[in-house]
Amino acid sequence: MTRHFLRDDDLTPAEQRQVLELALRLKAERFAERPLAGPRAVAILFDKPTLRTQLSFTVGVAELGGHPMVVDGNLAQIGVRESVEDTAGVLGRQVAAVVWRTFHQSRLETMARHAGVPVVNALTDQFHPCQALADLLTIAEHAGGLDALRGRTLAYVGDGANNMAHSYLLAGATAGMHVRVGTPTSRRPDADVVDRAATVAAGTGGSVTVLHDAAAAVSGAHAVATDTWVSMGDATGAAEAEQLFGPFRLDAALLGRAEPDAVVLHCMPAYRGKEIAAEVIDGPRSVVFDEAENRLHVQKAVLTWLLERS
Ligand code: NVA
């Protein structure tokens, strides 16, 4: 059966652990796995802007022995010039895997149904599972190892309805973490995702909580994350975002509610003075560049793991 990584809970807790262990091994030994030797090609498609994701998948596919074929969505016009189904059928005959950043999750699901090769979510409107895996790896490294994830509290403040909020809920619950989302009432995460994360957490010893008070969300947390107030494709204006999310800005006072050694995460691009204060993202608790580097290691692990099992 072809395996895909479309959303965080496509990996069981045991599988997520395997992928994170593999990521640690690949971080220590960059060229230990060569599943794409040939070189076999991986199609890396972007319907939205990118820097980190294009970088980390291009470098990662090359390090796995493969050839990264980056496709600008403006050229391919998937779903406009040609259906997702036909695109999947064409790609699947020539590449070892498909990596896609696109809009609605349903486009990715259609790709996965028709490609015949593993498909990886490189961000959709609903989920950003590669980023969440990189964040788990980063938290674990700073907490003393993968075993330390279970039972720790991860607080996310900001837009609770965006892809990062959803991925933190699912990935954190899978890892046995206590995930708190602090967000305005009008930006609650998708109820289906919260329910699914709660079900996963019930089996791992974790928990999920949605709060509308930033200080309560961050209180006693071991890791504090935020994200842009206006995601790619979101029409919320700057003034509206400031009014809505201003109380959830991650500044030094809010961070002061967390554990003294809490790490600060941001998937970037970051907007200093908006969702995060410069003194926080540029301060001693920030691990954002470890996080950005870890995208490379976890994505290599995901590709290797999916190819082995498909
Ligand atoms: N929530 C952000 C993540 C960027 C990596 C967005 O979708 O734009």
PDB file of C-alpha atoms and ligand atoms in Angstrom:
ATOM      1  CA  MET A   1       0.000   0.000   0.000  1.00  0.00           C
ATOM      2  CA  THR A   2       1.285   3.445  -0.847  1.00  0.00           C
ATOM      3  CA  ARG A   3       1.743   5.554   2.275  1.00  0.00           C
ATOM      4  CA  HIS A   4       1.308   9.326   2.313  1.00  0.00           C
ATOM      5  CA  PHE A   5       1.941  12.156   4.770  1.00  0.00           C
ATOM      6  CA  LEU A   6      -1.026  14.450   4.185  1.00  0.00           C
ATOM      7  CA  ARG A   7      -1.789  15.372   7.780  1.00  0.00           C
ATOM      8  CA  ASP A   8      -0.059  14.856  11.107  1.00  0.00           C
ATOM      9  CA  ASP A   9      -2.214  11.941  12.206  1.00  0.00           C
ATOM     10  CA  ASP A  10      -1.278   9.923   9.118  1.00  0.00           C
ATOM     11  CA  LEU A  11       1.514   8.718  11.424  1.00  0.00           C
ATOM     12  CA  THR A  12       0.559   6.668  14.477  1.00  0.00           C
ATOM     13  CA  PRO A  13       2.397   7.527  17.696  1.00  0.00           C
ATOM     14  CA  ALA A  14       4.822   4.633  17.098  1.00  0.00           C
ATOM     15  CA  GLU A  15       5.365   5.688  13.478  1.00  0.00           C
ATOM     16  CA  GLN A  16       5.924   9.321  14.416  1.00  0.00           C
ATOM     17  CA  ARG A  17       8.562   8.145  16.876  1.00  0.00           C
ATOM     18  CA  GLN A  18      10.264   6.068  14.136  1.00  0.00           C
ATOM     19  CA  VAL A  19      10.362   9.076  11.824  1.00  0.00           C
ATOM     20  CA  LEU A  20      11.778  11.342  14.543  1.00  0.00           C
ATOM     21  CA  GLU A  21      14.443   8.747  15.404  1.00  0.00           C
ATOM     22  CA  LEU A  22      15.368   8.500  11.745  1.00  0.00           C
ATOM     23  CA  ALA A  23      15.546  12.298  11.543  1.00  0.00           C
ATOM     24  CA  LEU A  24      17.990  12.363  14.461  1.00  0.00           C
ATOM     25  CA  ARG A  25      20.110   9.701  12.769  1.00  0.00           C
ATOM     26  CA  LEU A  26      20.092  11.619   9.475  1.00  0.00           C
ATOM     27  CA  LYS A  27      21.009  14.810  11.306  1.00  0.00           C
ATOM     28  CA  ALA A  28      24.054  13.070  12.791  1.00  0.00           C
ATOM     29  CA  GLU A  29      24.927  11.276   9.545  1.00  0.00           C
ATOM     30  CA  ARG A  30      23.646  13.346   6.625  1.00  0.00           C
ATOM     31  CA  PHE A  31      24.168  10.738   3.896  1.00  0.00           C
ATOM     32  CA  ALA A  32      23.231   7.568   5.821  1.00  0.00           C
ATOM     33  CA  GLU A  33      20.114   6.885   3.707  1.00  0.00           C
ATOM     34  CA  ARG A  34      20.055   6.916  -0.106  1.00  0.00           C
ATOM     35  CA  PRO A  35      16.515   5.753  -1.010  1.00  0.00           C
ATOM     36  CA  LEU A  36      16.476   8.003  -4.094  1.00  0.00           C
ATOM     37  CA  ALA A  37      19.792   6.763  -5.521  1.00  0.00           C
ATOM     38  CA  GLY A  38      19.621   6.544  -9.282  1.00  0.00           C
ATOM     39  CA  PRO A  39      18.934   9.455  -9.108  1.00  0.00           C
ATOM     40  CA  ARG A  40      15.162   9.067  -8.868  1.00  0.00           C
ATOM     41  CA  ALA A  41      13.192  12.296  -9.151  1.00  0.00           C
ATOM     42  CA  VAL A  42      10.830  13.895  -6.644  1.00  0.00           C
ATOM     43  CA  ALA A  43       8.309  16.473  -7.904  1.00  0.00           C
ATOM     44  CA  ILE A  44       8.142  19.455  -5.508  1.00  0.00           C
ATOM     45  CA  LEU A  45       5.180  21.652  -6.449  1.00  0.00           C
ATOM     46  CA  PHE A  46       4.379  25.115  -5.089  1.00  0.00           C
ATOM     47  CA  ASP A  47       1.027  26.860  -5.446  1.00  0.00           C
ATOM     48  CA  LYS A  48       1.995  29.360  -2.714  1.00  0.00           C
ATOM     49  CA  PRO A  49       5.175  31.306  -1.850  1.00  0.00           C
ATOM     50  CA  THR A  50       8.102  29.421  -0.327  1.00  0.00           C
ATOM     51  CA  LEU A  51      11.680  29.714   0.786  1.00  0.00           C
ATOM     52  CA  ARG A  52      12.360  27.245   3.662  1.00  0.00           C
ATOM     53  CA  THR A  53      10.276  24.512   2.110  1.00  0.00           C
ATOM     54  CA  GLN A  54      11.837  24.792  -1.334  1.00  0.00           C
ATOM     55  CA  LEU A  55      15.289  24.924   0.261  1.00  0.00           C
ATOM     56  CA  SER A  56      14.830  22.002   2.636  1.00  0.00           C
ATOM     57  CA  PHE A  57      13.128  19.688   0.153  1.00  0.00           C
ATOM     58  CA  THR A  58      15.603  20.491  -2.625  1.00  0.00           C
ATOM     59  CA  VAL A  59      18.610  19.916  -0.371  1.00  0.00           C
ATOM     60  CA  GLY A  60      16.946  16.902   1.248  1.00  0.00           C
ATOM     61  CA  VAL A  61      16.093  15.096  -1.997  1.00  0.00           C
ATOM     62  CA  ALA A  62      19.632  15.690  -3.270  1.00  0.00           C
ATOM     63  CA  GLU A  63      21.125  14.350  -0.032  1.00  0.00           C
ATOM     64  CA  LEU A  64      18.965  11.229  -0.328  1.00  0.00           C
ATOM     65  CA  GLY A  65      20.593  10.620  -3.719  1.00  0.00           C
ATOM     66  CA  GLY A  66      17.684  11.904  -5.790  1.00  0.00           C
ATOM     67  CA  HIS A  67      16.866  14.676  -8.228  1.00  0.00           C
ATOM     68  CA  PRO A  68      14.533  17.445  -6.998  1.00  0.00           C
ATOM     69  CA  MET A  69      12.222  18.786  -9.702  1.00  0.00           C
ATOM     70  CA  VAL A  70      10.778  22.058  -8.415  1.00  0.00           C
ATOM     71  CA  VAL A  71       7.627  23.168 -10.230  1.00  0.00           C
ATOM     72  CA  ASP A  72       6.189  26.675  -9.983  1.00  0.00           C
ATOM     73  CA  GLY A  73       2.437  26.316  -9.647  1.00  0.00           C
ATOM     74  CA  ASN A  74       1.902  29.358 -11.863  1.00  0.00           C
ATOM     75  CA  LEU A  75       3.422  27.388 -14.722  1.00  0.00           C
ATOM     76  CA  ALA A  76       1.724  24.078 -13.985  1.00  0.00           C
ATOM     77  CA  GLN A  77      -1.691  25.582 -13.095  1.00  0.00           C
ATOM     78  CA  ILE A  78      -2.819  22.343 -11.508  1.00  0.00           C
ATOM     79  CA  GLY A  79      -6.602  22.136 -11.511  1.00  0.00           C
ATOM     80  CA  VAL A  80      -6.913  24.874 -14.138  1.00  0.00           C
ATOM     81  CA  ARG A  81      -4.884  23.830 -17.150  1.00  0.00           C
ATOM     82  CA  GLU A  82      -5.233  20.175 -16.199  1.00  0.00           C
ATOM     83  CA  SER A  83      -7.140  18.341 -13.467  1.00  0.00           C
ATOM     84  CA  VAL A  84      -5.432  17.225 -10.261  1.00  0.00           C
ATOM     85  CA  GLU A  85      -6.256  13.630 -11.261  1.00  0.00           C
ATOM     86  CA  ASP A  86      -4.521  13.879 -14.657  1.00  0.00           C
ATOM     87  CA  THR A  87      -1.538  15.700 -13.148  1.00  0.00           C
ATOM     88  CA  ALA A  88      -1.197  12.943 -10.530  1.00  0.00           C
ATOM     89  CA  GLY A  89      -1.345  10.233 -13.190  1.00  0.00           C
ATOM     90  CA  VAL A  90       1.364  11.898 -15.262  1.00  0.00           C
ATOM     91  CA  LEU A  91       3.680  12.604 -12.316  1.00  0.00           C
ATOM     92  CA  GLY A  92       3.274   9.163 -10.785  1.00  0.00           C
ATOM     93  CA  ARG A  93       4.665   7.461 -13.899  1.00  0.00           C
ATOM     94  CA  GLN A  94       8.012   9.249 -13.606  1.00  0.00           C
ATOM     95  CA  VAL A  95       8.759  10.385 -10.062  1.00  0.00           C
ATOM     96  CA  ALA A  96       9.367   8.477  -6.813  1.00  0.00           C
ATOM     97  CA  ALA A  97       7.278  10.879  -4.703  1.00  0.00           C
ATOM     98  CA  VAL A  98       5.261  14.095  -4.929  1.00  0.00           C
ATOM     99  CA  VAL A  99       5.640  17.008  -2.487  1.00  0.00           C
ATOM    100  CA  TRP A 100       2.951  19.666  -2.804  1.00  0.00           C
ATOM    101  CA  ARG A 101       2.204  23.036  -1.191  1.00  0.00           C
ATOM    102  CA  THR A 102      -1.293  24.024  -2.160  1.00  0.00           C
ATOM    103  CA  PHE A 103      -4.583  25.480  -0.972  1.00  0.00           C
ATOM    104  CA  HIS A 104      -7.381  23.180   0.174  1.00  0.00           C
ATOM    105  CA  GLN A 105      -6.486  19.819   1.697  1.00  0.00           C
ATOM    106  CA  SER A 106      -8.881  18.098  -0.723  1.00  0.00           C
ATOM    107  CA  ARG A 107      -6.507  18.877  -3.632  1.00  0.00           C
ATOM    108  CA  LEU A 108      -3.737  16.986  -1.850  1.00  0.00           C
ATOM    109  CA  GLU A 109      -6.056  14.077  -1.069  1.00  0.00           C
ATOM    110  CA  THR A 110      -6.995  13.827  -4.735  1.00  0.00           C
ATOM    111  CA  MET A 111      -3.323  13.857  -5.702  1.00  0.00           C
ATOM    112  CA  ALA A 112      -2.652  11.038  -3.227  1.00  0.00           C
ATOM    113  CA  ARG A 113      -5.530   8.934  -4.574  1.00  0.00           C
ATOM    114  CA  HIS A 114      -4.262   9.133  -8.150  1.00  0.00           C
ATOM    115  CA  ALA A 115      -0.458   9.448  -8.040  1.00  0.00           C
ATOM    116  CA  GLY A 116       0.434   5.870  -7.111  1.00  0.00           C
ATOM    117  CA  VAL A 117       3.529   7.172  -5.281  1.00  0.00           C
ATOM    118  CA  PRO A 118       3.896   8.723  -1.804  1.00  0.00           C
ATOM    119  CA  VAL A 119       2.523  12.270  -1.519  1.00  0.00           C
ATOM    120  CA  VAL A 120       3.792  14.690   1.137  1.00  0.00           C
ATOM    121  CA  ASN A 121       2.005  17.804   2.402  1.00  0.00           C
ATOM    122  CA  ALA A 122       4.335  20.795   2.121  1.00  0.00           C
ATOM    123  CA  LEU A 123       1.571  23.048   3.607  1.00  0.00           C
ATOM    124  CA  THR A 124      -2.097  23.399   2.854  1.00  0.00           C
ATOM    125  CA  ASP A 125      -4.695  25.809   4.212  1.00  0.00           C
ATOM    126  CA  GLN A 126      -5.494  23.191   6.875  1.00  0.00           C
ATOM    127  CA  PHE A 127      -2.177  21.548   7.882  1.00  0.00           C
ATOM    128  CA  HIS A 128       1.606  21.943   7.854  1.00  0.00           C
ATOM    129  CA  PRO A 129       2.712  18.547   9.178  1.00  0.00           C
ATOM    130  CA  CYS A 130       6.383  18.724   8.119  1.00  0.00           C
ATOM    131  CA  GLN A 131       6.769  21.909  10.141  1.00  0.00           C
ATOM    132  CA  ALA A 132       5.113  20.372  13.193  1.00  0.00           C
ATOM    133  CA  LEU A 133       7.474  17.383  13.015  1.00  0.00           C
ATOM    134  CA  ALA A 134      10.458  19.743  12.819  1.00  0.00           C
ATOM    135  CA  ASP A 135       9.118  21.559  15.864  1.00  0.00           C
ATOM    136  CA  LEU A 136       8.759  18.321  17.840  1.00  0.00           C
ATOM    137  CA  LEU A 137      12.331  17.404  16.972  1.00  0.00           C
ATOM    138  CA  THR A 138      13.512  20.844  18.090  1.00  0.00           C
ATOM    139  CA  ILE A 139      11.627  20.679  21.388  1.00  0.00           C
ATOM    140  CA  ALA A 140      13.001  17.187  22.020  1.00  0.00           C
ATOM    141  CA  GLU A 141      16.583  18.246  21.332  1.00  0.00           C
ATOM    142  CA  HIS A 142      16.323  21.069  23.826  1.00  0.00           C
ATOM    143  CA  ALA A 143      14.516  18.895  26.390  1.00  0.00           C
ATOM    144  CA  GLY A 144      17.051  16.071  26.399  1.00  0.00           C
ATOM    145  CA  GLY A 145      15.699  13.651  23.803  1.00  0.00           C
ATOM    146  CA  LEU A 146      12.601  12.179  22.207  1.00  0.00           C
ATOM    147  CA  ASP A 147      11.432  10.558  25.444  1.00  0.00           C
ATOM    148  CA  ALA A 148      11.086  14.044  26.931  1.00  0.00           C
ATOM    149  CA  LEU A 149       8.236  15.017  24.592  1.00  0.00           C
ATOM    150  CA  ARG A 150       5.608  12.965  26.407  1.00  0.00           C
ATOM    151  CA  GLY A 151       3.939  14.996  29.154  1.00  0.00           C
ATOM    152  CA  ARG A 152       5.434  18.359  28.140  1.00  0.00           C
ATOM    153  CA  THR A 153       3.206  21.335  27.444  1.00  0.00           C
ATOM    154  CA  LEU A 154       3.282  23.045  24.054  1.00  0.00           C
ATOM    155  CA  ALA A 155       1.418  26.358  23.913  1.00  0.00           C
ATOM    156  CA  TYR A 156       0.540  28.004  20.608  1.00  0.00           C
ATOM    157  CA  VAL A 157      -0.825  31.559  20.587  1.00  0.00           C
ATOM    158  CA  GLY A 158      -2.271  33.437  17.624  1.00  0.00           C
ATOM    159  CA  ASP A 159      -4.489  32.301  14.777  1.00  0.00           C
ATOM    160  CA  GLY A 160      -6.131  29.132  16.074  1.00  0.00           C
ATOM    161  CA  ALA A 161      -7.839  28.396  12.768  1.00  0.00           C
ATOM    162  CA  ASN A 162      -4.692  28.178  10.654  1.00  0.00           C
ATOM    163  CA  ASN A 163      -2.579  25.279   9.441  1.00  0.00           C
ATOM    164  CA  MET A 164       0.010  25.496  12.241  1.00  0.00           C
ATOM    165  CA  ALA A 165      -2.615  25.417  14.987  1.00  0.00           C
ATOM    166  CA  HIS A 166      -4.180  22.312  13.467  1.00  0.00           C
ATOM    167  CA  SER A 167      -0.842  20.595  12.990  1.00  0.00           C
ATOM    168  CA  TYR A 168       0.335  21.384  16.523  1.00  0.00           C
ATOM    169  CA  LEU A 169      -2.888  19.882  17.898  1.00  0.00           C
ATOM    170  CA  LEU A 170      -2.528  16.635  15.970  1.00  0.00           C
ATOM    171  CA  ALA A 171       1.257  16.236  16.059  1.00  0.00           C
ATOM    172  CA  GLY A 172       1.551  17.235  19.708  1.00  0.00           C
ATOM    173  CA  ALA A 173      -1.247  14.878  20.745  1.00  0.00           C
ATOM    174  CA  THR A 174       0.434  12.076  18.767  1.00  0.00           C
ATOM    175  CA  ALA A 175       3.648  12.728  20.704  1.00  0.00           C
ATOM    176  CA  GLY A 176       1.800  12.578  24.056  1.00  0.00           C
ATOM    177  CA  MET A 177       2.152  16.298  24.708  1.00  0.00           C
ATOM    178  CA  HIS A 178      -0.316  18.652  26.349  1.00  0.00           C
ATOM    179  CA  VAL A 179      -1.219  21.083  23.574  1.00  0.00           C
ATOM    180  CA  ARG A 180      -2.829  24.421  24.366  1.00  0.00           C
ATOM    181  CA  VAL A 181      -4.087  26.816  21.725  1.00  0.00           C
ATOM    182  CA  GLY A 182      -4.656  30.418  22.811  1.00  0.00           C
ATOM    183  CA  THR A 183      -6.760  32.242  20.232  1.00  0.00           C
ATOM    184  CA  PRO A 184      -9.706  34.651  19.855  1.00  0.00           C
ATOM    185  CA  THR A 185     -13.147  33.034  20.016  1.00  0.00           C
ATOM    186  CA  SER A 186     -13.712  33.817  16.339  1.00  0.00           C
ATOM    187  CA  ARG A 187     -10.560  31.910  15.336  1.00  0.00           C
ATOM    188  CA  ARG A 188     -11.097  28.597  17.075  1.00  0.00           C
ATOM    189  CA  PRO A 189      -9.482  25.566  15.424  1.00  0.00           C
ATOM    190  CA  ASP A 190     -11.659  23.321  13.295  1.00  0.00           C
ATOM    191  CA  ALA A 191     -13.858  21.269  15.653  1.00  0.00           C
ATOM    192  CA  ASP A 192     -13.128  18.037  13.767  1.00  0.00           C
ATOM    193  CA  VAL A 193      -9.390  18.550  14.256  1.00  0.00           C
ATOM    194  CA  VAL A 194      -9.804  19.294  17.975  1.00  0.00           C
ATOM    195  CA  ASP A 195     -11.949  16.157  18.385  1.00  0.00           C
ATOM    196  CA  ARG A 196      -9.495  14.022  16.463  1.00  0.00           C
ATOM    197  CA  ALA A 197      -6.549  15.411  18.474  1.00  0.00           C
ATOM    198  CA  ALA A 198      -8.418  14.705  21.731  1.00  0.00           C
ATOM    199  CA  THR A 199      -8.992  11.108  20.633  1.00  0.00           C
ATOM    200  CA  VAL A 200      -5.318  10.675  19.772  1.00  0.00           C
ATOM    201  CA  ALA A 201      -4.297  12.331  23.065  1.00  0.00           C
ATOM    202  CA  ALA A 202      -6.506   9.926  25.015  1.00  0.00           C
ATOM    203  CA  GLY A 203      -4.307   7.109  23.737  1.00  0.00           C
ATOM    204  CA  THR A 204      -0.946   8.797  24.307  1.00  0.00           C
ATOM    205  CA  GLY A 205      -1.473  10.447  27.678  1.00  0.00           C
ATOM    206  CA  GLY A 206      -1.524  13.925  26.161  1.00  0.00           C
ATOM    207  CA  SER A 207      -4.312  16.476  26.080  1.00  0.00           C
ATOM    208  CA  VAL A 208      -5.651  19.331  23.982  1.00  0.00           C
ATOM    209  CA  THR A 209      -7.147  22.575  25.263  1.00  0.00           C
ATOM    210  CA  VAL A 210      -8.412  25.634  23.410  1.00  0.00           C
ATOM    211  CA  LEU A 211      -8.337  28.844  25.457  1.00  0.00           C
ATOM    212  CA  HIS A 212      -9.193  32.442  24.706  1.00  0.00           C
ATOM    213  CA  ASP A 213      -6.753  33.949  27.154  1.00  0.00           C
ATOM    214  CA  ALA A 214      -3.092  34.129  26.089  1.00  0.00           C
ATOM    215  CA  ALA A 215      -1.643  34.155  29.611  1.00  0.00           C
ATOM    216  CA  ALA A 216      -3.640  31.077  30.610  1.00  0.00           C
ATOM    217  CA  ALA A 217      -2.519  29.278  27.456  1.00  0.00           C
ATOM    218  CA  VAL A 218       1.183  29.984  28.038  1.00  0.00           C
ATOM    219  CA  SER A 219       1.215  29.504  31.826  1.00  0.00           C
ATOM    220  CA  GLY A 220       3.766  26.821  32.765  1.00  0.00           C
ATOM    221  CA  ALA A 221       4.421  25.793  29.143  1.00  0.00           C
ATOM    222  CA  HIS A 222       7.696  24.129  28.135  1.00  0.00           C
ATOM    223  CA  ALA A 223       7.504  25.355  24.540  1.00  0.00           C
ATOM    224  CA  VAL A 224       5.711  28.441  23.217  1.00  0.00           C
ATOM    225  CA  ALA A 225       4.940  28.852  19.537  1.00  0.00           C
ATOM    226  CA  THR A 226       3.306  31.460  17.388  1.00  0.00           C
ATOM    227  CA  ASP A 227       2.817  32.113  13.671  1.00  0.00           C
ATOM    228  CA  THR A 228       1.931  34.938  11.341  1.00  0.00           C
ATOM    229  CA  TRP A 229      -1.457  36.507  12.015  1.00  0.00           C
ATOM    230  CA  VAL A 230      -2.265  36.452   8.309  1.00  0.00           C
ATOM    231  CA  SER A 231      -1.495  33.203   6.512  1.00  0.00           C
ATOM    232  CA  MET A 232      -0.869  32.907   2.790  1.00  0.00           C
ATOM    233  CA  GLY A 233      -4.167  33.254   0.986  1.00  0.00           C
ATOM    234  CA  ASP A 234      -5.956  34.721   4.046  1.00  0.00           C
ATOM    235  CA  ALA A 235      -7.727  38.012   3.240  1.00  0.00           C
ATOM    236  CA  THR A 236      -7.613  39.434   6.811  1.00  0.00           C
ATOM    237  CA  GLY A 237      -6.293  43.010   6.681  1.00  0.00           C
ATOM    238  CA  ALA A 238      -3.407  44.288   8.832  1.00  0.00           C
ATOM    239  CA  ALA A 239      -5.586  46.542  11.035  1.00  0.00           C
ATOM    240  CA  GLU A 240      -8.154  43.805  11.569  1.00  0.00           C
ATOM    241  CA  ALA A 241      -5.407  41.310  12.444  1.00  0.00           C
ATOM    242  CA  GLU A 242      -3.881  43.712  14.961  1.00  0.00           C
ATOM    243  CA  GLN A 243      -7.211  44.187  16.674  1.00  0.00           C
ATOM    244  CA  LEU A 244      -8.048  40.491  16.666  1.00  0.00           C
ATOM    245  CA  PHE A 245      -4.697  39.002  17.615  1.00  0.00           C
ATOM    246  CA  GLY A 246      -2.962  41.883  19.468  1.00  0.00           C
ATOM    247  CA  PRO A 247      -3.790  40.332  22.886  1.00  0.00           C
ATOM    248  CA  PHE A 248      -2.029  37.129  21.740  1.00  0.00           C
ATOM    249  CA  ARG A 249       1.276  38.787  20.754  1.00  0.00           C
ATOM    250  CA  LEU A 250       4.202  36.760  22.072  1.00  0.00           C
ATOM    251  CA  ASP A 251       6.187  39.392  23.955  1.00  0.00           C
ATOM    252  CA  ALA A 252       8.508  39.142  26.960  1.00  0.00           C
ATOM    253  CA  ALA A 253       5.653  39.579  29.436  1.00  0.00           C
ATOM    254  CA  LEU A 254       3.661  36.720  27.931  1.00  0.00           C
ATOM    255  CA  LEU A 255       6.748  34.505  27.673  1.00  0.00           C
ATOM    256  CA  GLY A 256       7.335  35.237  31.358  1.00  0.00           C
ATOM    257  CA  ARG A 257       4.296  33.060  32.116  1.00  0.00           C
ATOM    258  CA  ALA A 258       6.011  29.985  30.676  1.00  0.00           C
ATOM    259  CA  GLU A 259       8.571  27.768  32.390  1.00  0.00           C
ATOM    260  CA  PRO A 260      11.878  29.637  32.865  1.00  0.00           C
ATOM    261  CA  ASP A 261      13.649  27.368  30.359  1.00  0.00           C
ATOM    262  CA  ALA A 262      10.809  27.258  27.815  1.00  0.00           C
ATOM    263  CA  VAL A 263      11.836  27.366  24.163  1.00  0.00           C
ATOM    264  CA  VAL A 264      10.274  29.745  21.645  1.00  0.00           C
ATOM    265  CA  LEU A 265       9.198  28.430  18.246  1.00  0.00           C
ATOM    266  CA  HIS A 266       8.105  30.184  15.067  1.00  0.00           C
ATOM    267  CA  CYS A 267       7.865  28.484  11.680  1.00  0.00           C
ATOM    268  CA  MET A 268       8.776  31.806   9.971  1.00  0.00           C
ATOM    269  CA  PRO A 269       8.445  34.074   8.064  1.00  0.00           C
ATOM    270  CA  ALA A 270       8.128  36.114  11.280  1.00  0.00           C
ATOM    271  CA  TYR A 271       6.834  39.654  11.644  1.00  0.00           C
ATOM    272  CA  ARG A 272       8.597  41.353  14.546  1.00  0.00           C
ATOM    273  CA  GLY A 273       6.332  43.679  16.485  1.00  0.00           C
ATOM    274  CA  LYS A 274       3.245  41.847  15.217  1.00  0.00           C
ATOM    275  CA  GLU A 275       2.792  38.234  16.371  1.00  0.00           C
ATOM    276  CA  ILE A 276       6.186  38.155  18.102  1.00  0.00           C
ATOM    277  CA  ALA A 277       8.338  40.815  19.776  1.00  0.00           C
ATOM    278  CA  ALA A 278      11.875  41.227  18.437  1.00  0.00           C
ATOM    279  CA  GLU A 279      13.280  40.698  21.939  1.00  0.00           C
ATOM    280  CA  VAL A 280      11.608  37.281  22.034  1.00  0.00           C
ATOM    281  CA  ILE A 281      12.431  35.914  18.591  1.00  0.00           C
ATOM    282  CA  ASP A 282      15.952  37.352  18.789  1.00  0.00           C
ATOM    283  CA  GLY A 283      16.329  36.455  22.478  1.00  0.00           C
ATOM    284  CA  PRO A 284      18.050  33.557  24.270  1.00  0.00           C
ATOM    285  CA  ARG A 285      15.008  31.253  24.396  1.00  0.00           C
ATOM    286  CA  SER A 286      14.394  31.381  20.654  1.00  0.00           C
ATOM    287  CA  VAL A 287      15.233  28.182  18.736  1.00  0.00           C
ATOM    288  CA  VAL A 288      13.808  29.280  15.392  1.00  0.00           C
ATOM    289  CA  PHE A 289      16.946  28.586  13.367  1.00  0.00           C
ATOM    290  CA  ASP A 290      17.270  25.071  14.829  1.00  0.00           C
ATOM    291  CA  GLU A 291      13.641  24.659  13.863  1.00  0.00           C
ATOM    292  CA  ALA A 292      14.282  25.825  10.295  1.00  0.00           C
ATOM    293  CA  GLU A 293      17.249  23.469   9.956  1.00  0.00           C
ATOM    294  CA  ASN A 294      15.246  20.576  11.360  1.00  0.00           C
ATOM    295  CA  ARG A 295      12.843  20.851   8.441  1.00  0.00           C
ATOM    296  CA  LEU A 296      15.614  19.291   6.359  1.00  0.00           C
ATOM    297  CA  HIS A 297      16.189  16.357   8.691  1.00  0.00           C
ATOM    298  CA  VAL A 298      12.547  15.469   9.337  1.00  0.00           C
ATOM    299  CA  GLN A 299      11.577  15.735   5.666  1.00  0.00           C
ATOM    300  CA  LYS A 300      14.428  13.423   4.656  1.00  0.00           C
ATOM    301  CA  ALA A 301      13.179  11.029   7.322  1.00  0.00           C
ATOM    302  CA  VAL A 302       9.575  11.289   6.097  1.00  0.00           C
ATOM    303  CA  LEU A 303      10.564  10.609   2.485  1.00  0.00           C
ATOM    304  CA  THR A 304      12.824   7.698   3.447  1.00  0.00           C
ATOM    305  CA  TRP A 305      10.171   6.210   5.728  1.00  0.00           C
ATOM    306  CA  LEU A 306       7.358   6.536   3.156  1.00  0.00           C
ATOM    307  CA  LEU A 307       9.463   5.090   0.335  1.00  0.00           C
ATOM    308  CA  GLU A 308      10.469   2.103   2.465  1.00  0.00           C
ATOM    309  CA  ARG A 309       6.840   1.297   3.236  1.00  0.00           C
ATOM    310  CA  SER A 310       5.196   1.958  -0.121  1.00  0.00           C
TER     311      SER A 310
HETATM  312  N1  NVA B   1       0.422  29.837   8.638  1.00  0.00           N
HETATM  313  C1  NVA B   1       1.449  30.246   7.712  1.00  0.00           C
HETATM  314  C2  NVA B   1       2.619  29.297   7.744  1.00  0.00           C
HETATM  315  C3  NVA B   1       3.776  29.730   6.891  1.00  0.00           C
HETATM  316  C4  NVA B   1       4.904  28.735   6.856  1.00  0.00           C
HETATM  317  C5  NVA B   1       0.869  30.344   6.327  1.00  0.00           C
HETATM  318  O1  NVA B   1       0.133  29.448   5.931  1.00  0.00           O
HETATM  319  O2  NVA B   1       1.151  31.315   5.640  1.00  0.00           O
END
